[in-house]
Coordinates of C-alpha atoms in Angstrom, one line a residue:
Chain A
X1 CA 25.9 -34.5 19.0
X2 CA 22.6 -33.3 17.6
X3 CA 21.7 -29.7 18.3
X4 CA 18.7 -28.9 20.5
X5 CA 16.8 -27.9 17.4
X6 CA 17.4 -31.3 15.8
X7 CA 16.4 -33.1 18.9
X8 CA 13.2 -31.0 19.0
X9 CA 12.5 -31.8 15.4
X10 CA 12.9 -35.5 15.9
X11 CA 10.9 -35.5 19.1
X12 CA 8.2 -33.6 17.4
X13 CA 8.0 -35.8 14.4
X14 CA 7.9 -38.9 16.6
X15 CA 5.2 -37.4 18.7
X16 CA 3.2 -36.5 15.7
X17 CA 3.5 -40.1 14.4
X18 CA 2.4 -41.5 17.7
X19 CA -0.4 -39.0 17.8
X20 CA -1.7 -40.4 14.6
X21 CA -1.9 -44.0 15.9
X22 CA -3.2 -43.1 19.3
X23 CA -5.7 -40.7 18.0
X24 CA -7.4 -43.6 16.3
X25 CA -7.6 -45.5 19.5
X26 CA -8.4 -42.6 21.7
X27 CA -12.1 -42.5 21.4
X28 CA -12.4 -46.0 22.7
X29 CA -9.8 -45.8 25.4
X30 CA -10.5 -42.4 26.8
X31 CA -14.1 -41.4 26.2
X32 CA -15.2 -42.5 29.6
X33 CA -12.5 -40.7 31.6
X34 CA -13.3 -37.4 29.9
X35 CA -17.0 -37.4 29.5
X36 CA -17.3 -33.8 30.5
X37 CA -15.6 -32.3 27.4
X38 CA -14.4 -33.9 24.2
X39 CA -13.1 -30.6 22.8
X40 CA -10.9 -27.7 23.8
X41 CA -11.7 -24.4 22.1
X42 CA -8.7 -22.2 21.8
X43 CA -8.8 -18.5 20.8
X44 CA -5.3 -17.2 20.0
X45 CA -2.8 -15.6 17.7
X46 CA -1.3 -17.6 14.9
X47 CA 1.8 -19.5 16.0
X48 CA 0.6 -20.2 19.5
X49 CA -1.3 -23.5 18.8
X50 CA 1.0 -25.4 16.5
X51 CA 0.6 -29.1 15.8
X52 CA 3.9 -29.8 17.7
X53 CA 2.1 -29.4 21.0
X54 CA -1.6 -29.5 20.0
X55 CA -1.3 -33.1 18.7
X56 CA 0.4 -34.6 21.8
X57 CA -2.1 -32.7 23.9
X58 CA -5.0 -34.2 22.1
X59 CA -3.6 -37.7 22.4
X60 CA -2.8 -37.3 26.1
X61 CA -6.2 -36.0 27.0
X62 CA -8.3 -37.9 24.4
X63 CA -9.9 -34.7 23.1
X64 CA -10.1 -32.7 19.9
X65 CA -9.0 -29.1 19.7
X66 CA -10.7 -26.3 17.8
X67 CA -8.5 -23.3 17.2
X68 CA -9.8 -19.8 16.3
X69 CA -7.2 -17.2 15.2
X70 CA -7.7 -13.5 15.3
X71 CA -5.8 -10.6 13.9
X72 CA -6.3 -7.9 16.4
X73 CA -6.7 -7.2 20.1
X74 CA -10.1 -5.7 19.5
X75 CA -11.3 -8.6 17.5
X76 CA -10.3 -11.0 20.2
X77 CA -12.0 -9.0 22.9
X78 CA -15.2 -8.7 20.8
X79 CA -15.3 -12.5 20.3
X80 CA -15.0 -13.1 24.0
X81 CA -17.4 -10.3 24.9
X82 CA -19.9 -11.5 22.4
X83 CA -20.3 -14.9 24.0
X84 CA -19.4 -13.8 27.6
X85 CA -16.6 -16.3 27.2
X86 CA -18.8 -19.3 26.6
X87 CA -17.5 -19.9 23.0
X88 CA -13.9 -20.5 24.2
X89 CA -12.1 -22.4 26.9
X90 CA -8.6 -20.9 26.7
X91 CA -7.5 -17.6 25.3
X92 CA -4.0 -16.0 24.8
X93 CA -3.5 -12.2 24.9
X94 CA -0.9 -9.7 26.2
X95 CA -0.6 -8.1 29.6
X96 CA -1.9 -4.7 28.5
X97 CA -5.4 -6.1 28.0
X98 CA -5.8 -8.0 31.2
X99 CA -7.6 -5.2 33.0
X100 CA -10.3 -5.2 30.4
X101 CA -10.9 -8.9 30.5
X102 CA -10.9 -9.1 34.3
X103 CA -13.1 -6.1 34.7
X104 CA -15.6 -7.6 32.3
X105 CA -15.4 -11.0 34.1
X106 CA -14.4 -12.8 30.9
X107 CA -11.6 -14.9 32.4
X108 CA -11.2 -16.8 35.7
X109 CA -8.3 -17.3 38.1
X110 CA -5.9 -20.0 37.4
X111 CA -5.2 -22.8 40.0
X112 CA -1.4 -23.1 39.9
X113 CA -1.7 -26.5 41.7
X114 CA -3.1 -27.9 38.4
X115 CA -0.2 -26.6 36.3
X116 CA 2.8 -28.6 37.3
X117 CA 4.9 -27.1 34.5
X118 CA 4.5 -23.7 36.0
X119 CA 7.7 -24.7 37.8
X120 CA 9.5 -24.2 34.5
X121 CA 8.7 -20.5 34.4
X122 CA 11.7 -18.2 34.5
X123 CA 12.1 -15.7 37.4
X124 CA 11.0 -12.7 35.3
X125 CA 7.6 -14.4 34.6
X126 CA 6.5 -15.1 38.1
X127 CA 4.1 -12.7 39.8
X128 CA 4.0 -10.3 36.8
X129 CA 1.9 -7.4 38.1
X130 CA -0.7 -6.9 35.4
X131 CA -1.9 -10.6 35.4
X132 CA -2.5 -10.5 39.2
X133 CA -5.6 -9.2 40.8
X134 CA -5.2 -9.4 44.6
X135 CA -3.7 -12.8 45.3
X136 CA -5.4 -14.4 42.3
X137 CA -3.4 -15.1 39.1
X138 CA -5.4 -14.8 35.9
X139 CA -2.7 -15.6 33.3
X140 CA 0.4 -17.7 32.7
X141 CA 3.2 -16.1 30.6
X142 CA 3.9 -17.8 27.4
X143 CA 5.7 -15.7 24.8
X144 CA 7.4 -12.3 24.9
X145 CA 9.4 -9.7 23.0
X146 CA 10.4 -6.0 23.3
X147 CA 10.2 -2.6 21.6
X148 CA 14.0 -2.1 21.7
X149 CA 16.4 0.6 20.5
X150 CA 17.6 -0.4 17.0
X151 CA 20.8 1.2 15.7
X152 CA 23.1 1.2 12.8
X153 CA 26.5 -0.3 13.8
X154 CA 28.2 2.0 11.4
X155 CA 27.1 4.9 13.6
X156 CA 27.5 3.1 16.9
X157 CA 30.2 0.4 16.8
X158 CA 29.3 -0.4 20.5
X159 CA 25.7 -0.5 21.5
X160 CA 24.4 2.8 22.9
X161 CA 23.7 2.3 26.6
X162 CA 20.9 4.9 26.9
X163 CA 17.8 6.0 25.1
X164 CA 19.3 9.5 25.2
X165 CA 20.7 8.9 21.7
X166 CA 17.1 9.5 20.5
X167 CA 17.3 12.9 22.2
X168 CA 20.8 13.8 21.1
X169 CA 20.9 16.9 18.9
X170 CA 24.0 15.5 17.1
X171 CA 21.6 12.9 15.6
X172 CA 19.1 15.5 14.3
X173 CA 17.2 14.2 11.2
X174 CA 19.0 10.8 11.6
X175 CA 16.4 9.4 14.0
X176 CA 12.9 7.9 13.5
X177 CA 10.3 6.7 16.0
X178 CA 7.2 4.6 16.0
X179 CA 3.9 6.6 15.5
X180 CA 1.9 5.2 18.4
X181 CA 0.3 7.2 21.2
X182 CA 0.6 4.7 24.1
X183 CA 4.0 3.2 23.3
X184 CA 5.6 6.7 22.8
X185 CA 4.2 8.0 26.1
X186 CA 5.2 4.8 28.0
X187 CA 8.8 5.0 26.6
X188 CA 9.2 8.7 27.4
X189 CA 8.0 8.0 30.9
X190 CA 10.5 5.2 31.2
X191 CA 13.3 7.4 30.0
X192 CA 12.2 10.1 32.5
X193 CA 12.6 7.5 35.2
X194 CA 8.9 7.6 36.1
X195 CA 8.1 4.7 38.4
X196 CA 4.7 3.8 37.0
X197 CA 4.6 4.7 33.3
X198 CA 1.0 3.4 33.0
X199 CA -0.6 5.7 35.6
X200 CA 0.7 9.2 35.0
X201 CA -0.3 12.2 37.0
X202 CA -1.1 15.5 35.2
X203 CA 2.3 16.8 36.1
X204 CA 4.0 13.7 34.7
X205 CA 1.9 14.0 31.5
X206 CA 3.3 17.5 31.1
X207 CA 6.8 16.2 31.6
X208 CA 6.3 13.4 29.1
X209 CA 4.8 15.8 26.5
X210 CA 7.7 18.2 26.8
X211 CA 10.1 15.3 26.4
X212 CA 8.3 14.0 23.3
X213 CA 8.2 17.5 21.7
X214 CA 11.9 17.9 22.4
X215 CA 12.5 14.6 20.5
X216 CA 10.1 15.4 17.7
X217 CA 12.4 18.3 16.6
X218 CA 15.2 15.8 16.0
X219 CA 13.2 13.2 14.2
X220 CA 13.2 12.8 10.4
X221 CA 9.7 11.3 10.6
X222 CA 7.5 9.0 12.6
X223 CA 6.9 5.6 10.9
X224 CA 3.6 3.8 10.7
X225 CA 4.3 0.1 10.6
X226 CA 6.9 -2.7 10.8
X227 CA 8.0 -2.6 7.1
X228 CA 7.7 1.2 6.8
X229 CA 10.2 1.6 9.7
X230 CA 12.6 -0.7 8.0
X231 CA 12.3 1.0 4.7
X232 CA 12.7 4.5 6.0
X233 CA 15.6 3.5 8.2
X234 CA 17.4 1.8 5.2
X235 CA 16.6 4.6 2.7
X236 CA 17.5 7.6 4.8
X237 CA 20.8 6.8 6.5
X238 CA 19.1 6.6 9.9
X239 CA 21.4 6.1 12.9
X240 CA 18.8 4.9 15.5
X241 CA 15.1 4.3 16.0
X242 CA 12.5 3.4 18.6
X243 CA 11.7 0.0 17.2
X244 CA 8.4 -1.9 17.0
X245 CA 10.2 -5.2 17.7
X246 CA 13.3 -7.4 17.3
X247 CA 12.3 -8.7 13.8
X248 CA 13.0 -5.3 12.4
X249 CA 16.7 -6.1 12.7
X250 CA 16.7 -9.0 10.2
X251 CA 14.6 -6.8 8.0
X252 CA 17.3 -4.1 8.0
X253 CA 20.0 -6.7 7.5
X254 CA 18.1 -7.9 4.4
X255 CA 18.4 -4.3 3.1
X256 CA 22.2 -4.2 3.6
X257 CA 22.2 -2.3 6.9
X258 CA 24.4 -3.6 9.6
X259 CA 21.8 -3.1 12.3
X260 CA 21.4 -4.4 15.8
X261 CA 19.1 -3.9 18.8
X262 CA 19.8 -3.2 22.4
X263 CA 17.9 -2.8 25.7
X264 CA 19.3 0.5 27.1
X265 CA 20.0 0.9 30.8
X266 CA 16.6 2.6 31.4
X267 CA 14.8 -0.5 30.3
X268 CA 12.4 -1.0 27.4
X269 CA 8.8 -1.8 26.8
X270 CA 8.0 -5.5 26.7
X271 CA 5.0 -7.4 25.5
X272 CA 4.1 -10.6 27.2
X273 CA 1.4 -12.9 25.8
X274 CA -0.2 -15.1 28.4
X275 CA -2.6 -18.1 28.4
X276 CA -5.8 -17.5 30.3
X277 CA -8.9 -19.6 31.1
X278 CA -12.2 -18.3 29.8
X279 CA -15.0 -17.6 32.4
X280 CA -17.2 -19.8 30.1
X281 CA -14.8 -22.7 29.9
X282 CA -16.7 -26.0 29.7
X283 CA -14.0 -28.1 31.4
X284 CA -11.8 -26.1 33.7
X285 CA -9.4 -29.1 34.3
X286 CA -8.9 -29.5 30.6
X287 CA -8.1 -25.8 30.2
X288 CA -5.5 -26.2 33.0
X289 CA -4.1 -29.2 31.2
X290 CA -3.7 -27.2 28.0
X291 CA -1.8 -24.4 29.8
X292 CA 0.4 -27.1 31.5
X293 CA 1.1 -28.6 28.0
X294 CA 2.1 -25.1 26.7
X295 CA 4.6 -24.7 29.5
X296 CA 6.5 -27.8 28.4
X297 CA 10.1 -26.7 27.8
X298 CA 10.0 -28.2 24.3
X299 CA 7.2 -25.8 23.4
X300 CA 9.3 -22.9 24.8
X301 CA 12.2 -24.0 22.7
X302 CA 10.1 -24.2 19.6
X303 CA 8.7 -20.7 20.1
X304 CA 12.3 -19.3 20.3
X305 CA 13.9 -21.4 17.6
X306 CA 11.2 -21.4 15.0
X307 CA 9.0 -18.4 15.7
X308 CA 11.7 -15.9 17.0
X309 CA 9.7 -15.1 20.2
X310 CA 11.2 -15.1 23.6
X311 CA 9.8 -18.0 25.6
X312 CA 9.1 -18.3 29.3
X313 CA 10.2 -21.8 30.1
X314 CA 13.3 -22.9 28.3
X315 CA 16.2 -20.6 29.4
X316 CA 18.7 -22.3 27.1
X317 CA 16.6 -21.7 24.0
X318 CA 16.3 -18.0 25.0
X319 CA 20.0 -17.8 25.4
X320 CA 20.9 -19.3 22.0
X321 CA 18.3 -17.1 20.3
X322 CA 19.4 -13.9 22.1
X323 CA 16.3 -13.4 24.3
X324 CA 18.2 -12.8 27.5
X325 CA 16.8 -9.6 28.7
X326 CA 13.3 -10.3 30.0
X327 CA 14.2 -8.9 33.4
X328 CA 15.0 -5.5 31.9
X329 CA 11.7 -5.1 30.3
X330 CA 8.7 -3.2 31.5
X331 CA 5.7 -5.3 30.4
X332 CA 2.8 -3.3 29.1
X333 CA -0.2 -2.6 31.4
X334 CA -3.5 -1.0 30.7
X335 CA -2.9 2.7 31.0
X336 CA -5.0 5.0 33.2
X337 CA -6.8 6.6 30.2
X338 CA -6.4 5.8 26.5
X339 CA -8.3 8.9 25.4
X340 CA -6.1 11.2 27.4
X341 CA -3.0 9.5 26.0
X342 CA -4.2 10.0 22.4
X343 CA -4.9 13.7 23.2
X344 CA -1.5 14.2 24.6
X345 CA 0.1 12.5 21.6
X346 CA -2.0 14.7 19.2
X347 CA -0.7 17.7 21.1
X348 CA 2.9 16.5 20.6
X349 CA 2.2 15.9 16.9
X350 CA 0.6 19.3 16.5
X351 CA 3.4 21.2 18.3
X352 CA 5.3 23.5 16.1
Chain B
X1 CA -47.3 5.0 -20.1
X2 CA -46.2 4.1 -16.6
X3 CA -48.8 4.4 -13.9
X4 CA -48.2 6.4 -10.8
X5 CA -47.8 3.4 -8.4
X6 CA -45.3 1.9 -10.8
X7 CA -43.4 5.2 -11.0
X8 CA -43.2 5.3 -7.2
X9 CA -41.9 1.8 -7.0
X10 CA -39.4 2.6 -9.8
X11 CA -38.3 5.7 -7.9
X12 CA -37.9 3.8 -4.7
X13 CA -35.8 1.2 -6.5
X14 CA -33.5 3.8 -8.0
X15 CA -33.3 5.8 -4.8
X16 CA -32.6 2.7 -2.6
X17 CA -28.9 2.6 -3.7
X18 CA -28.0 6.2 -2.9
X19 CA -30.1 6.1 0.2
X20 CA -28.4 2.9 1.6
X21 CA -24.9 3.8 0.5
X22 CA -24.8 7.5 1.2
X23 CA -27.7 8.8 3.3
X24 CA -27.7 6.0 5.9
X25 CA -23.9 6.0 6.5
X26 CA -23.8 9.8 6.9
X27 CA -26.9 9.7 9.1
X28 CA -25.3 7.0 11.3
X29 CA -22.2 9.1 11.5
X30 CA -24.1 12.3 12.5
X31 CA -26.0 10.4 15.1
X32 CA -22.7 8.9 16.5
X33 CA -21.3 12.4 16.9
X34 CA -24.0 13.2 19.6
X35 CA -23.2 10.1 21.7
X36 CA -20.5 9.8 24.3
X37 CA -18.0 7.3 25.8
X38 CA -18.1 5.9 29.2
X39 CA -15.9 3.1 30.4
X40 CA -15.0 2.1 26.9
X41 CA -18.6 1.8 25.9
X42 CA -20.6 4.1 23.6
X43 CA -23.5 5.6 25.6
X44 CA -26.5 6.7 23.5
X45 CA -27.2 10.0 25.3
X46 CA -27.6 12.9 22.9
X47 CA -25.4 16.0 23.6
X48 CA -23.2 18.5 22.0
X49 CA -20.3 17.7 24.3
X50 CA -18.1 16.4 21.5
X51 CA -18.5 19.6 19.5
X52 CA -17.8 21.7 22.6
X53 CA -14.7 19.6 23.2
X54 CA -13.5 20.3 19.7
X55 CA -14.1 24.1 19.8
X56 CA -12.5 24.4 23.2
X57 CA -9.3 22.6 22.2
X58 CA -7.0 25.1 20.6
X59 CA -4.8 22.2 19.4
X60 CA -7.5 20.7 17.3
X61 CA -8.9 24.0 16.0
X62 CA -5.4 25.2 15.1
X63 CA -4.8 21.9 13.3
X64 CA -8.0 22.4 11.3
X65 CA -7.0 25.9 10.4
X66 CA -3.5 24.9 9.4
X67 CA -5.0 22.0 7.4
X68 CA -7.3 24.4 5.5
X69 CA -4.3 26.6 4.7
X70 CA -2.4 23.6 3.5
X71 CA -5.3 22.5 1.3
X72 CA -5.5 26.1 -0.2
X73 CA -1.9 25.8 -1.1
X74 CA -2.3 22.4 -2.6
X75 CA -5.2 23.8 -4.7
X76 CA -3.2 26.8 -5.9
X77 CA -0.2 24.6 -6.9
X78 CA -2.6 22.1 -8.5
X79 CA -4.1 24.9 -10.6
X80 CA -0.7 26.4 -11.5
X81 CA 0.4 23.1 -12.8
X82 CA -2.9 21.7 -14.0
X83 CA -4.2 24.7 -16.0
X84 CA -1.2 25.0 -18.4
X85 CA -1.3 21.2 -18.9
X86 CA -5.1 21.3 -19.7
X87 CA -4.6 24.3 -22.0
X88 CA -1.6 22.6 -23.7
X89 CA -3.7 19.4 -24.4
X90 CA -6.6 21.5 -25.7
X91 CA -4.4 23.2 -28.2
X92 CA -3.2 20.0 -29.7
X93 CA -5.4 18.3 -32.3
X94 CA -6.7 14.9 -33.2
X95 CA -5.0 11.8 -32.0
X96 CA -2.2 13.6 -30.1
X97 CA -4.8 15.3 -28.0
X98 CA -6.4 12.0 -27.1
X99 CA -3.1 10.3 -26.3
X100 CA -2.0 13.3 -24.1
X101 CA -5.3 13.3 -22.3
X102 CA -5.1 9.6 -21.6
X103 CA -1.5 9.9 -20.4
X104 CA -2.4 12.5 -17.8
X105 CA -5.5 10.6 -16.7
X106 CA -3.7 7.3 -16.5
X107 CA -2.5 7.8 -12.9
X108 CA -6.1 7.6 -11.8
X109 CA -6.0 3.8 -12.5
X110 CA -3.1 3.4 -10.0
X111 CA -3.6 2.8 -6.3
X112 CA -3.3 5.9 -4.2
X113 CA -0.9 4.2 -1.8
X114 CA 1.4 3.1 -4.7
X115 CA 1.5 6.8 -5.9
X116 CA 2.6 8.0 -2.5
X117 CA 5.3 5.3 -2.4
X118 CA 6.4 6.4 -5.8
X119 CA 6.6 10.0 -4.7
X120 CA 8.6 8.9 -1.8
X121 CA 11.1 7.0 -4.0
X122 CA 11.4 10.1 -6.2
X123 CA 12.0 12.6 -3.4
X124 CA 14.0 10.4 -1.0
X125 CA 17.6 10.5 -0.1
X126 CA 18.4 7.7 -2.6
X127 CA 15.6 9.0 -4.8
X128 CA 15.4 9.7 -8.5
X129 CA 15.5 13.5 -8.0
X130 CA 18.7 13.4 -5.8
X131 CA 20.4 11.0 -8.3
X132 CA 19.7 13.4 -11.2
X133 CA 20.8 16.5 -9.2
X134 CA 24.0 14.8 -8.1
X135 CA 24.7 13.5 -11.6
X136 CA 24.2 16.9 -13.2
X137 CA 26.4 18.5 -10.5
X138 CA 23.8 20.8 -9.0
X139 CA 24.2 19.0 -5.7
X140 CA 27.5 17.6 -4.4
X141 CA 25.7 14.9 -2.3
X142 CA 22.1 13.7 -2.0
X143 CA 19.9 16.0 0.1
X144 CA 17.2 15.2 2.6
X145 CA 15.3 18.5 1.9
X146 CA 12.8 17.0 -0.6
X147 CA 11.1 14.6 1.7
X148 CA 9.6 14.5 5.2
X149 CA 8.5 18.1 5.4
X150 CA 5.6 20.4 4.6
X151 CA 6.7 21.0 1.1
X152 CA 6.8 17.3 0.4
X153 CA 3.1 17.1 1.4
X154 CA 2.2 20.0 -0.8
X155 CA 4.0 18.7 -3.8
X156 CA 2.9 15.1 -3.4
X157 CA -0.8 16.0 -2.9
X158 CA -0.7 18.4 -5.9
X159 CA 0.8 15.7 -8.1
X160 CA -1.6 12.9 -6.9
X161 CA -4.7 15.1 -7.4
X162 CA -3.5 16.6 -10.7
X163 CA -5.7 14.4 -12.9
X164 CA -8.8 15.7 -10.9
X165 CA -7.7 19.2 -11.7
X166 CA -6.8 18.7 -15.4
X167 CA -10.0 16.9 -16.4
X168 CA -12.6 19.5 -15.6
X169 CA -10.5 22.3 -16.9
X170 CA -9.9 20.5 -20.1
X171 CA -13.7 19.7 -20.4
X172 CA -14.6 23.4 -20.0
X173 CA -11.9 24.5 -22.5
X174 CA -13.3 21.9 -24.9
X175 CA -16.7 23.5 -24.8
X176 CA -15.3 26.9 -25.9
X177 CA -16.2 27.3 -29.6
X178 CA -13.1 27.8 -31.7
X179 CA -15.0 30.5 -33.6
X180 CA -15.0 32.7 -30.5
X181 CA -11.2 32.6 -30.3
X182 CA -11.1 33.3 -34.1
X183 CA -13.5 36.3 -33.7
X184 CA -11.3 37.7 -30.9
X185 CA -8.3 37.5 -33.2
X186 CA -10.2 39.1 -36.1
X187 CA -11.1 42.0 -33.8
X188 CA -7.4 42.6 -33.3
X189 CA -6.8 41.0 -29.9
X190 CA -3.4 39.4 -29.4
X191 CA -3.1 35.9 -27.9
X192 CA -2.7 37.3 -24.4
X193 CA -5.8 39.5 -24.6
X194 CA -7.8 36.6 -26.0
X195 CA -6.8 34.3 -23.2
X196 CA -7.4 36.9 -20.5
X197 CA -10.8 38.1 -21.8
X198 CA -12.2 35.1 -23.6
X199 CA -10.7 31.8 -22.7
X200 CA -10.0 32.3 -19.0
X201 CA -13.6 33.5 -18.1
X202 CA -15.2 30.8 -20.2
X203 CA -13.1 28.1 -18.6
X204 CA -13.7 29.4 -15.1
X205 CA -16.5 26.9 -14.2
X206 CA -14.2 24.0 -15.0
X207 CA -11.3 25.6 -13.2
X208 CA -13.4 26.1 -10.1
X209 CA -14.5 22.5 -10.3
X210 CA -10.9 21.3 -10.6
X211 CA -9.9 23.5 -7.6
X212 CA -12.8 22.1 -5.5
X213 CA -11.7 18.5 -6.3
X214 CA -8.1 19.3 -5.2
X215 CA -9.3 21.1 -2.1
X216 CA -11.8 18.6 -0.9
X217 CA -9.5 15.6 -1.6
X218 CA -6.6 17.2 0.2
X219 CA -8.9 18.0 3.1
X220 CA -9.8 14.4 3.8
X221 CA -6.3 12.9 3.1
X222 CA -4.8 11.5 6.2
X223 CA -2.2 9.2 4.6
X224 CA -0.1 11.5 2.5
X225 CA 0.8 13.8 5.5
X226 CA 1.8 10.7 7.6
X227 CA 3.9 9.2 4.8
X228 CA 5.8 12.1 3.4
X229 CA 5.3 14.9 5.9
X230 CA 7.9 14.0 8.4
X231 CA 7.5 14.7 12.2
X232 CA 5.3 17.6 11.4
X233 CA 3.1 15.8 8.9
X234 CA 0.1 16.3 11.1
X235 CA -3.3 17.3 9.7
X236 CA -6.9 17.3 10.7
X237 CA -7.4 14.0 9.0
X238 CA -4.8 12.5 11.4
X239 CA -6.7 13.9 14.4
X240 CA -9.9 12.1 13.2
X241 CA -8.0 8.9 12.5
X242 CA -6.5 8.9 16.0
X243 CA -9.9 8.8 17.6
X244 CA -10.5 5.3 16.2
X245 CA -8.5 2.2 17.0
X246 CA -6.8 2.4 20.4
X247 CA -8.5 5.6 21.7
X248 CA -11.8 4.0 20.7
X249 CA -13.5 7.4 20.9
X250 CA -15.9 7.0 18.0
X251 CA -18.3 9.7 19.0
X252 CA -15.6 12.4 19.2
X253 CA -14.1 11.1 15.9
X254 CA -17.6 11.3 14.3
X255 CA -18.0 14.9 15.6
X256 CA -14.6 15.8 14.1
X257 CA -15.7 14.1 10.9
X258 CA -18.9 16.1 10.8
X259 CA -16.9 19.4 11.2
X260 CA -14.7 18.3 8.3
X261 CA -17.8 17.4 6.2
X262 CA -19.3 20.9 7.0
X263 CA -16.1 22.6 5.9
X264 CA -16.0 20.6 2.6
X265 CA -19.7 21.4 2.0
X266 CA -19.1 25.1 2.6
X267 CA -16.2 25.1 0.1
X268 CA -18.4 23.3 -2.5
X269 CA -21.2 25.9 -2.0
X270 CA -18.8 28.8 -2.2
X271 CA -17.2 27.3 -5.3
X272 CA -20.6 26.7 -6.8
X273 CA -21.6 30.3 -6.2
X274 CA -18.4 31.6 -7.8
X275 CA -19.0 29.4 -10.9
X276 CA -22.5 30.6 -11.2
X277 CA -21.4 34.2 -11.2
X278 CA -18.9 33.5 -13.9
X279 CA -21.6 32.2 -16.2
X280 CA -23.6 35.5 -16.2

């Protein structure tokens, strides 16, 4: 019996072949039916518009696609803001930036009636708070991951069940943490059991600050980036770290560290990228059709098997790749005040 | 003869480069420091609010003072290591002198980040230093004390900025006529006396220039503290850096940058005055 990956590969190759033949005929057959738009303009991260689903989509709808990739959240927002959305039809970004886009009226609500494949969405991805505004839904979850606790199995033969290991004095100088204002504050708030880690009161900010200063005394250092974290962990006999993401584990294994990640009982920060429809979309139906195509289970399986992201539609693919903890994650939201968070973080960093 | 209009055009052509590359960016930066943020947008109202916010935040003022102290220490260590090296090179002759000089200036051709990583791999737990100390038997097992603390910042900065200290000192030593040293010896001064009363004062301008280089470079460095300073590797440069990116508070960041620029200018002026007095 072929594995699901093999099936996917065959299917994909076949669909790409078909795509080639049909694409030639498409202009004649389909031009009339889709006179409104002959092109779908996609703004996204690399990996989210692969030929495996772009080609079949083009064939099925008789259109061409034009994909623009960006490297940062700010760059993406600037591109959308610059044209008030009229340069793009669909955009993918993560839950923490929805507030900005909705406030600036750069995206429009999604009509779930036009997205039949929304039925494929797992339970953890239905009604996710940050993508809702009132009863309107502005995004459809597509790919996800976490900022987990990564540990050395030599120090912890069984996975630690709580983030408290990062506050355990017995681990002094054997811990590292990500140097990032917002993520550090959100995590500390989660560990403190604060209900809404994205809207903190002044009293809660004080609590979080104290908690982070307490941790700082035990840290060997903060780390600045993905590879930096892996390198310091491997070079300095680190026991556990606040990780930037699951892919740090294979990075550590490559350096001979028997590392693993876990989502402790308090939960962990999750990122969730969603497809949205631009306020300036030329053909709203076509944009819905794209989102529907992305929610095909085959696309979900590809994301997990080939790209090592959690997907939102194919539970089996998530299971075989280890992405089984979406329900334990707290997906990022826009916090109450970035400036304040940076100030608090600076106070933590400057504390003696 | 070049006519007056031609001269003016020539001057404007020559001045355009520095004007566009130095005056305009610093001007834009100064202007930015008087703006403010509202709803994630930069509002172009002029006020001193950003400066007030800085001076009323003990965290930030304290960080600046501690950073100044750190830079003073870096400067001192840089001089203590750099002066003897410059002196040593100066005392050699001919080709050896050139080769030595080249050797000590060579690190300038290396990327700054590479140098920090190199320092990290020397000082780290599995680093070169620990390996030697364990091999020689001074340490029974590798120690964590060389990296990720304040001393690591001091040492790393001093080493990275060393060429900037050595060069000006060497240049001022080079300008001392050998005859003066000989005259001092003829008059019965021993080596120590000659150094103290002839060489050191005459090389003071270069020494001050080297010290200024180390101080000002250390002042603006926001990467070394982050990379080797551990959890307490926090300097004023980090505070400025943190205002860009996610916080998106460019006006406040620009105001902090202006404060740093003013401090650096003050150091340069003071150094310049000190060098002037030495000449007399």
